[in-house]
Amino acid sequence: YAAGSILEWKWNMFSIDWEDHFVDSMPIKKWSIRDAVTLKPTEDIFFKLSGSYGNTLLKDTLENDKFWEFRSNVQKMITDSGMLELDYTVKKNSGETEAILSKMFSAKFNWYYRIWILALSYQFSNIDDSMNKQNFNNNYFSFKIQRMMF
């Protein structure tokens, strides 16, 4: 079974979801709530803040995991043909099976010229698994030239 609802009003979006699966391999019960606020103070800048919280219950073992997430995003047209996007996300999963805190920052720049797109991006992520006493830092760089087809 699954149910959900979304309420959108002006600059805000709120959603709630519920799932109950009776599968032999892994029966679960899960619920989550999400809220997002989007602001566009000028024509060339765009802000978005969002958060979520939820719970997952593995019904065969009665293991209970909680999770939450916070995300902030800003996009700005810095020239007539160039857009900069910054994004920061923090996620936490905690319970009997895992305890993971993830942090991620990304920066993207897209430049448009006629049928061409130049995309540069950088992403840093830190994953801290306190249950297994492991910590990972990852850096990703990306460079892409794309031609639009008609």
JSON list of C-alpha atoms in Angstrom, two decimals:
[
{"chain": "A", "resi": 1, "resn": "TYR", "atom": "CA", "xyz": [0.00, 0.00, 0.00]},
{"chain": "A", "resi": 2, "resn": "ALA", "atom": "CA", "xyz": [1.11, 3.57, -0.63]},
{"chain": "A", "resi": 3, "resn": "ALA", "atom": "CA", "xyz": [-0.43, 6.98, -0.11]},
{"chain": "A", "resi": 4, "resn": "GLY", "atom": "CA", "xyz": [0.78, 10.52, -0.47]},
{"chain": "A", "resi": 5, "resn": "SER", "atom": "CA", "xyz": [-0.32, 14.10, -0.66]},
{"chain": "A", "resi": 6, "resn": "ILE", "atom": "CA", "xyz": [1.22, 17.31, -2.00]},
{"chain": "A", "resi": 7, "resn": "LEU", "atom": "CA", "xyz": [0.16, 20.81, -1.05]},
{"chain": "A", "resi": 8, "resn": "GLU", "atom": "CA", "xyz": [1.55, 23.66, -3.17]},
{"chain": "A", "resi": 9, "resn": "TRP", "atom": "CA", "xyz": [0.82, 27.29, -2.38]},
{"chain": "A", "resi": 10, "resn": "LYS", "atom": "CA", "xyz": [2.69, 30.23, -3.88]},
{"chain": "A", "resi": 11, "resn": "TRP", "atom": "CA", "xyz": [6.37, 29.66, -3.02]},
{"chain": "A", "resi": 12, "resn": "ASN", "atom": "CA", "xyz": [5.92, 26.64, -0.73]},
{"chain": "A", "resi": 13, "resn": "MET", "atom": "CA", "xyz": [5.50, 22.91, -1.40]},
{"chain": "A", "resi": 14, "resn": "PHE", "atom": "CA", "xyz": [4.66, 20.43, 1.39]},
{"chain": "A", "resi": 15, "resn": "SER", "atom": "CA", "xyz": [4.34, 16.68, 0.87]},
{"chain": "A", "resi": 16, "resn": "ILE", "atom": "CA", "xyz": [3.70, 13.63, 2.99]},
{"chain": "A", "resi": 17, "resn": "ASP", "atom": "CA", "xyz": [4.15, 9.99, 1.92]},
{"chain": "A", "resi": 18, "resn": "TRP", "atom": "CA", "xyz": [3.36, 6.64, 3.52]},
{"chain": "A", "resi": 19, "resn": "GLU", "atom": "CA", "xyz": [4.21, 3.12, 2.29]},
{"chain": "A", "resi": 20, "resn": "ASP", "atom": "CA", "xyz": [3.48, -0.33, 3.66]},
{"chain": "A", "resi": 21, "resn": "HIS", "atom": "CA", "xyz": [4.91, -3.27, 1.70]},
{"chain": "A", "resi": 22, "resn": "PHE", "atom": "CA", "xyz": [4.07, -6.90, 2.45]},
{"chain": "A", "resi": 23, "resn": "VAL", "atom": "CA", "xyz": [6.81, -8.44, 0.32]},
{"chain": "A", "resi": 24, "resn": "ASP", "atom": "CA", "xyz": [8.32, -11.71, 1.56]},
{"chain": "A", "resi": 25, "resn": "SER", "atom": "CA", "xyz": [11.90, -10.62, 0.87]},
{"chain": "A", "resi": 26, "resn": "MET", "atom": "CA", "xyz": [11.76, -7.36, 2.86]},
{"chain": "A", "resi": 27, "resn": "PRO", "atom": "CA", "xyz": [8.47, -6.11, 4.34]},
{"chain": "A", "resi": 28, "resn": "ILE", "atom": "CA", "xyz": [8.77, -2.42, 5.29]},
{"chain": "A", "resi": 29, "resn": "LYS", "atom": "CA", "xyz": [6.68, 0.43, 6.59]},
{"chain": "A", "resi": 30, "resn": "LYS", "atom": "CA", "xyz": [7.91, 3.90, 5.68]},
{"chain": "A", "resi": 31, "resn": "TRP", "atom": "CA", "xyz": [6.70, 7.48, 6.06]},
{"chain": "A", "resi": 32, "resn": "SER", "atom": "CA", "xyz": [8.24, 10.86, 5.22]},
{"chain": "A", "resi": 33, "resn": "ILE", "atom": "CA", "xyz": [7.39, 14.56, 5.17]},
{"chain": "A", "resi": 34, "resn": "ARG", "atom": "CA", "xyz": [9.04, 17.18, 2.93]},
{"chain": "A", "resi": 35, "resn": "ASP", "atom": "CA", "xyz": [8.85, 20.94, 2.75]},
{"chain": "A", "resi": 36, "resn": "ALA", "atom": "CA", "xyz": [10.43, 23.25, 0.18]},
{"chain": "A", "resi": 37, "resn": "VAL", "atom": "CA", "xyz": [10.46, 27.03, -0.08]},
{"chain": "A", "resi": 38, "resn": "THR", "atom": "CA", "xyz": [11.38, 28.68, -3.39]},
{"chain": "A", "resi": 39, "resn": "LEU", "atom": "CA", "xyz": [12.14, 32.39, -3.72]},
{"chain": "A", "resi": 40, "resn": "LYS", "atom": "CA", "xyz": [12.95, 34.48, -6.78]},
{"chain": "A", "resi": 41, "resn": "PRO", "atom": "CA", "xyz": [13.73, 37.99, -5.51]},
{"chain": "A", "resi": 42, "resn": "THR", "atom": "CA", "xyz": [14.98, 39.26, -8.89]},
{"chain": "A", "resi": 43, "resn": "GLU", "atom": "CA", "xyz": [14.90, 38.08, -12.49]},
{"chain": "A", "resi": 44, "resn": "ASP", "atom": "CA", "xyz": [18.43, 36.67, -12.36]},
{"chain": "A", "resi": 45, "resn": "ILE", "atom": "CA", "xyz": [18.54, 34.92, -8.94]},
{"chain": "A", "resi": 46, "resn": "PHE", "atom": "CA", "xyz": [16.67, 31.91, -7.56]},
{"chain": "A", "resi": 47, "resn": "PHE", "atom": "CA", "xyz": [16.80, 30.41, -4.01]},
{"chain": "A", "resi": 48, "resn": "LYS", "atom": "CA", "xyz": [15.45, 27.08, -2.81]},
{"chain": "A", "resi": 49, "resn": "LEU", "atom": "CA", "xyz": [15.49, 25.66, 0.74]},
{"chain": "A", "resi": 50, "resn": "SER", "atom": "CA", "xyz": [14.11, 22.21, 1.47]},
{"chain": "A", "resi": 51, "resn": "GLY", "atom": "CA", "xyz": [14.01, 19.72, 4.29]},
{"chain": "A", "resi": 52, "resn": "SER", "atom": "CA", "xyz": [12.65, 16.26, 4.94]},
{"chain": "A", "resi": 53, "resn": "TYR", "atom": "CA", "xyz": [12.19, 13.86, 7.83]},
{"chain": "A", "resi": 54, "resn": "GLY", "atom": "CA", "xyz": [11.04, 10.27, 7.93]},
{"chain": "A", "resi": 55, "resn": "ASN", "atom": "CA", "xyz": [11.14, 6.79, 9.37]},
{"chain": "A", "resi": 56, "resn": "THR", "atom": "CA", "xyz": [11.60, 3.28, 7.95]},
{"chain": "A", "resi": 57, "resn": "LEU", "atom": "CA", "xyz": [10.59, 0.14, 9.85]},
{"chain": "A", "resi": 58, "resn": "LEU", "atom": "CA", "xyz": [11.79, -3.29, 8.68]},
{"chain": "A", "resi": 59, "resn": "LYS", "atom": "CA", "xyz": [8.86, -5.39, 9.80]},
{"chain": "A", "resi": 60, "resn": "ASP", "atom": "CA", "xyz": [10.57, -8.79, 9.87]},
{"chain": "A", "resi": 61, "resn": "THR", "atom": "CA", "xyz": [13.43, -7.67, 12.18]},
{"chain": "A", "resi": 62, "resn": "LEU", "atom": "CA", "xyz": [11.67, -4.63, 13.78]},
{"chain": "A", "resi": 63, "resn": "GLU", "atom": "CA", "xyz": [14.70, -2.46, 12.98]},
{"chain": "A", "resi": 64, "resn": "ASN", "atom": "CA", "xyz": [13.77, 1.20, 12.98]},
{"chain": "A", "resi": 65, "resn": "ASP", "atom": "CA", "xyz": [15.77, 3.80, 10.97]},
{"chain": "A", "resi": 66, "resn": "LYS", "atom": "CA", "xyz": [15.17, 7.55, 11.00]},
{"chain": "A", "resi": 67, "resn": "PHE", "atom": "CA", "xyz": [16.38, 9.97, 8.33]},
{"chain": "A", "resi": 68, "resn": "TRP", "atom": "CA", "xyz": [16.44, 13.70, 7.71]},
{"chain": "A", "resi": 69, "resn": "GLU", "atom": "CA", "xyz": [17.80, 15.98, 5.00]},
{"chain": "A", "resi": 70, "resn": "PHE", "atom": "CA", "xyz": [18.39, 19.70, 4.54]},
{"chain": "A", "resi": 71, "resn": "ARG", "atom": "CA", "xyz": [19.22, 21.25, 1.16]},
{"chain": "A", "resi": 72, "resn": "SER", "atom": "CA", "xyz": [19.92, 24.80, 0.05]},
{"chain": "A", "resi": 73, "resn": "ASN", "atom": "CA", "xyz": [20.33, 25.88, -3.55]},
{"chain": "A", "resi": 74, "resn": "VAL", "atom": "CA", "xyz": [21.01, 29.19, -5.27]},
{"chain": "A", "resi": 75, "resn": "GLN", "atom": "CA", "xyz": [21.11, 29.86, -9.01]},
{"chain": "A", "resi": 76, "resn": "LYS", "atom": "CA", "xyz": [22.23, 33.13, -10.57]},
{"chain": "A", "resi": 77, "resn": "MET", "atom": "CA", "xyz": [22.58, 34.32, -14.14]},
{"chain": "A", "resi": 78, "resn": "ILE", "atom": "CA", "xyz": [25.97, 36.04, -13.95]},
{"chain": "A", "resi": 79, "resn": "THR", "atom": "CA", "xyz": [26.02, 37.06, -17.64]},
{"chain": "A", "resi": 80, "resn": "ASP", "atom": "CA", "xyz": [23.43, 36.98, -20.41]},
{"chain": "A", "resi": 81, "resn": "SER", "atom": "CA", "xyz": [24.65, 33.51, -21.37]},
{"chain": "A", "resi": 82, "resn": "GLY", "atom": "CA", "xyz": [26.20, 32.15, -18.16]},
{"chain": "A", "resi": 83, "resn": "MET", "atom": "CA", "xyz": [24.55, 30.62, -15.08]},
{"chain": "A", "resi": 84, "resn": "LEU", "atom": "CA", "xyz": [26.14, 29.73, -11.74]},
{"chain": "A", "resi": 85, "resn": "GLU", "atom": "CA", "xyz": [24.53, 27.21, -9.36]},
{"chain": "A", "resi": 86, "resn": "LEU", "atom": "CA", "xyz": [25.61, 26.46, -5.77]},
{"chain": "A", "resi": 87, "resn": "ASP", "atom": "CA", "xyz": [24.14, 23.60, -3.75]},
{"chain": "A", "resi": 88, "resn": "TYR", "atom": "CA", "xyz": [24.68, 22.37, -0.18]},
{"chain": "A", "resi": 89, "resn": "THR", "atom": "CA", "xyz": [23.07, 19.21, 1.24]},
{"chain": "A", "resi": 90, "resn": "VAL", "atom": "CA", "xyz": [23.23, 17.53, 4.66]},
{"chain": "A", "resi": 91, "resn": "LYS", "atom": "CA", "xyz": [21.67, 14.07, 5.20]},
{"chain": "A", "resi": 92, "resn": "LYS", "atom": "CA", "xyz": [21.53, 11.85, 8.25]},
{"chain": "A", "resi": 93, "resn": "ASN", "atom": "CA", "xyz": [20.40, 8.22, 8.49]},
{"chain": "A", "resi": 94, "resn": "SER", "atom": "CA", "xyz": [20.39, 6.74, 11.97]},
{"chain": "A", "resi": 95, "resn": "GLY", "atom": "CA", "xyz": [19.04, 3.63, 13.55]},
{"chain": "A", "resi": 96, "resn": "GLU", "atom": "CA", "xyz": [19.91, 0.08, 14.45]},
{"chain": "A", "resi": 97, "resn": "THR", "atom": "CA", "xyz": [21.40, -0.79, 11.03]},
{"chain": "A", "resi": 98, "resn": "GLU", "atom": "CA", "xyz": [23.28, 2.41, 10.14]},
{"chain": "A", "resi": 99, "resn": "ALA", "atom": "CA", "xyz": [24.46, 5.80, 11.38]},
{"chain": "A", "resi": 100, "resn": "ILE", "atom": "CA", "xyz": [25.59, 7.88, 8.40]},
{"chain": "A", "resi": 101, "resn": "LEU", "atom": "CA", "xyz": [26.02, 11.64, 8.12]},
{"chain": "A", "resi": 102, "resn": "SER", "atom": "CA", "xyz": [26.56, 12.94, 4.56]},
{"chain": "A", "resi": 103, "resn": "LYS", "atom": "CA", "xyz": [27.52, 16.47, 3.57]},
{"chain": "A", "resi": 104, "resn": "MET", "atom": "CA", "xyz": [27.79, 17.61, -0.02]},
{"chain": "A", "resi": 105, "resn": "PHE", "atom": "CA", "xyz": [28.68, 20.88, -1.72]},
{"chain": "A", "resi": 106, "resn": "SER", "atom": "CA", "xyz": [28.54, 21.44, -5.48]},
{"chain": "A", "resi": 107, "resn": "ALA", "atom": "CA", "xyz": [29.23, 24.36, -7.79]},
{"chain": "A", "resi": 108, "resn": "LYS", "atom": "CA", "xyz": [28.19, 24.37, -11.46]},
{"chain": "A", "resi": 109, "resn": "PHE", "atom": "CA", "xyz": [28.70, 26.87, -14.23]},
{"chain": "A", "resi": 110, "resn": "ASN", "atom": "CA", "xyz": [26.91, 26.61, -17.58]},
{"chain": "A", "resi": 111, "resn": "TRP", "atom": "CA", "xyz": [27.72, 28.91, -20.48]},
{"chain": "A", "resi": 112, "resn": "TYR", "atom": "CA", "xyz": [25.47, 28.97, -23.54]},
{"chain": "A", "resi": 113, "resn": "TYR", "atom": "CA", "xyz": [26.52, 30.10, -27.03]},
{"chain": "A", "resi": 114, "resn": "ARG", "atom": "CA", "xyz": [24.10, 29.45, -29.90]},
{"chain": "A", "resi": 115, "resn": "ILE", "atom": "CA", "xyz": [23.92, 25.64, -30.17]},
{"chain": "A", "resi": 116, "resn": "TRP", "atom": "CA", "xyz": [26.83, 25.01, -27.75]},
{"chain": "A", "resi": 117, "resn": "ILE", "atom": "CA", "xyz": [26.85, 24.51, -23.99]},
{"chain": "A", "resi": 118, "resn": "LEU", "atom": "CA", "xyz": [29.98, 24.54, -21.87]},
{"chain": "A", "resi": 119, "resn": "ALA", "atom": "CA", "xyz": [29.44, 22.96, -18.44]},
{"chain": "A", "resi": 120, "resn": "LEU", "atom": "CA", "xyz": [31.97, 23.04, -15.60]},
{"chain": "A", "resi": 121, "resn": "SER", "atom": "CA", "xyz": [31.22, 21.48, -12.23]},
{"chain": "A", "resi": 122, "resn": "TYR", "atom": "CA", "xyz": [32.86, 20.62, -8.92]},
{"chain": "A", "resi": 123, "resn": "GLN", "atom": "CA", "xyz": [31.41, 18.46, -6.15]},
{"chain": "A", "resi": 124, "resn": "PHE", "atom": "CA", "xyz": [32.78, 17.70, -2.70]},
{"chain": "A", "resi": 125, "resn": "SER", "atom": "CA", "xyz": [31.19, 15.09, -0.46]},
{"chain": "A", "resi": 126, "resn": "ASN", "atom": "CA", "xyz": [31.98, 13.91, 3.05]},
{"chain": "A", "resi": 127, "resn": "ILE", "atom": "CA", "xyz": [30.40, 10.68, 4.27]},
{"chain": "A", "resi": 128, "resn": "ASP", "atom": "CA", "xyz": [30.83, 9.80, 7.94]},
{"chain": "A", "resi": 129, "resn": "ASP", "atom": "CA", "xyz": [29.75, 6.27, 8.89]},
{"chain": "A", "resi": 130, "resn": "SER", "atom": "CA", "xyz": [30.07, 6.37, 12.68]},
{"chain": "A", "resi": 131, "resn": "MET", "atom": "CA", "xyz": [28.76, 2.83, 13.19]},
{"chain": "A", "resi": 132, "resn": "ASN", "atom": "CA", "xyz": [31.58, 1.34, 11.07]},
{"chain": "A", "resi": 133, "resn": "LYS", "atom": "CA", "xyz": [34.05, 4.08, 12.03]},
{"chain": "A", "resi": 134, "resn": "GLN", "atom": "CA", "xyz": [34.69, 5.11, 8.41]},
{"chain": "A", "resi": 135, "resn": "ASN", "atom": "CA", "xyz": [34.95, 8.55, 6.85]},
{"chain": "A", "resi": 136, "resn": "PHE", "atom": "CA", "xyz": [35.15, 9.27, 3.11]},
{"chain": "A", "resi": 137, "resn": "ASN", "atom": "CA", "xyz": [35.97, 12.50, 1.31]},
{"chain": "A", "resi": 138, "resn": "ASN", "atom": "CA", "xyz": [35.31, 12.63, -2.44]},
{"chain": "A", "resi": 139, "resn": "ASN", "atom": "CA", "xyz": [36.12, 15.35, -4.97]},
{"chain": "A", "resi": 140, "resn": "TYR", "atom": "CA", "xyz": [34.61, 15.33, -8.46]},
{"chain": "A", "resi": 141, "resn": "PHE", "atom": "CA", "xyz": [35.48, 17.66, -11.33]},
{"chain": "A", "resi": 142, "resn": "SER", "atom": "CA", "xyz": [33.57, 17.65, -14.59]},
{"chain": "A", "resi": 143, "resn": "PHE", "atom": "CA", "xyz": [34.06, 19.45, -17.90]},
{"chain": "A", "resi": 144, "resn": "LYS", "atom": "CA", "xyz": [31.58, 18.99, -20.73]},
{"chain": "A", "resi": 145, "resn": "ILE", "atom": "CA", "xyz": [31.02, 20.54, -24.15]},
{"chain": "A", "resi": 146, "resn": "GLN", "atom": "CA", "xyz": [27.62, 19.79, -25.62]},
{"chain": "A", "resi": 147, "resn": "ARG", "atom": "CA", "xyz": [26.10, 20.56, -29.01]},
{"chain": "A", "resi": 148, "resn": "MET", "atom": "CA", "xyz": [22.32, 20.89, -29.21]},
{"chain": "A", "resi": 149, "resn": "MET", "atom": "CA", "xyz": [20.69, 18.99, -32.08]},
{"chain": "A", "resi": 150, "resn": "PHE", "atom": "CA", "xyz": [17.64, 20.31, -33.89]}
]
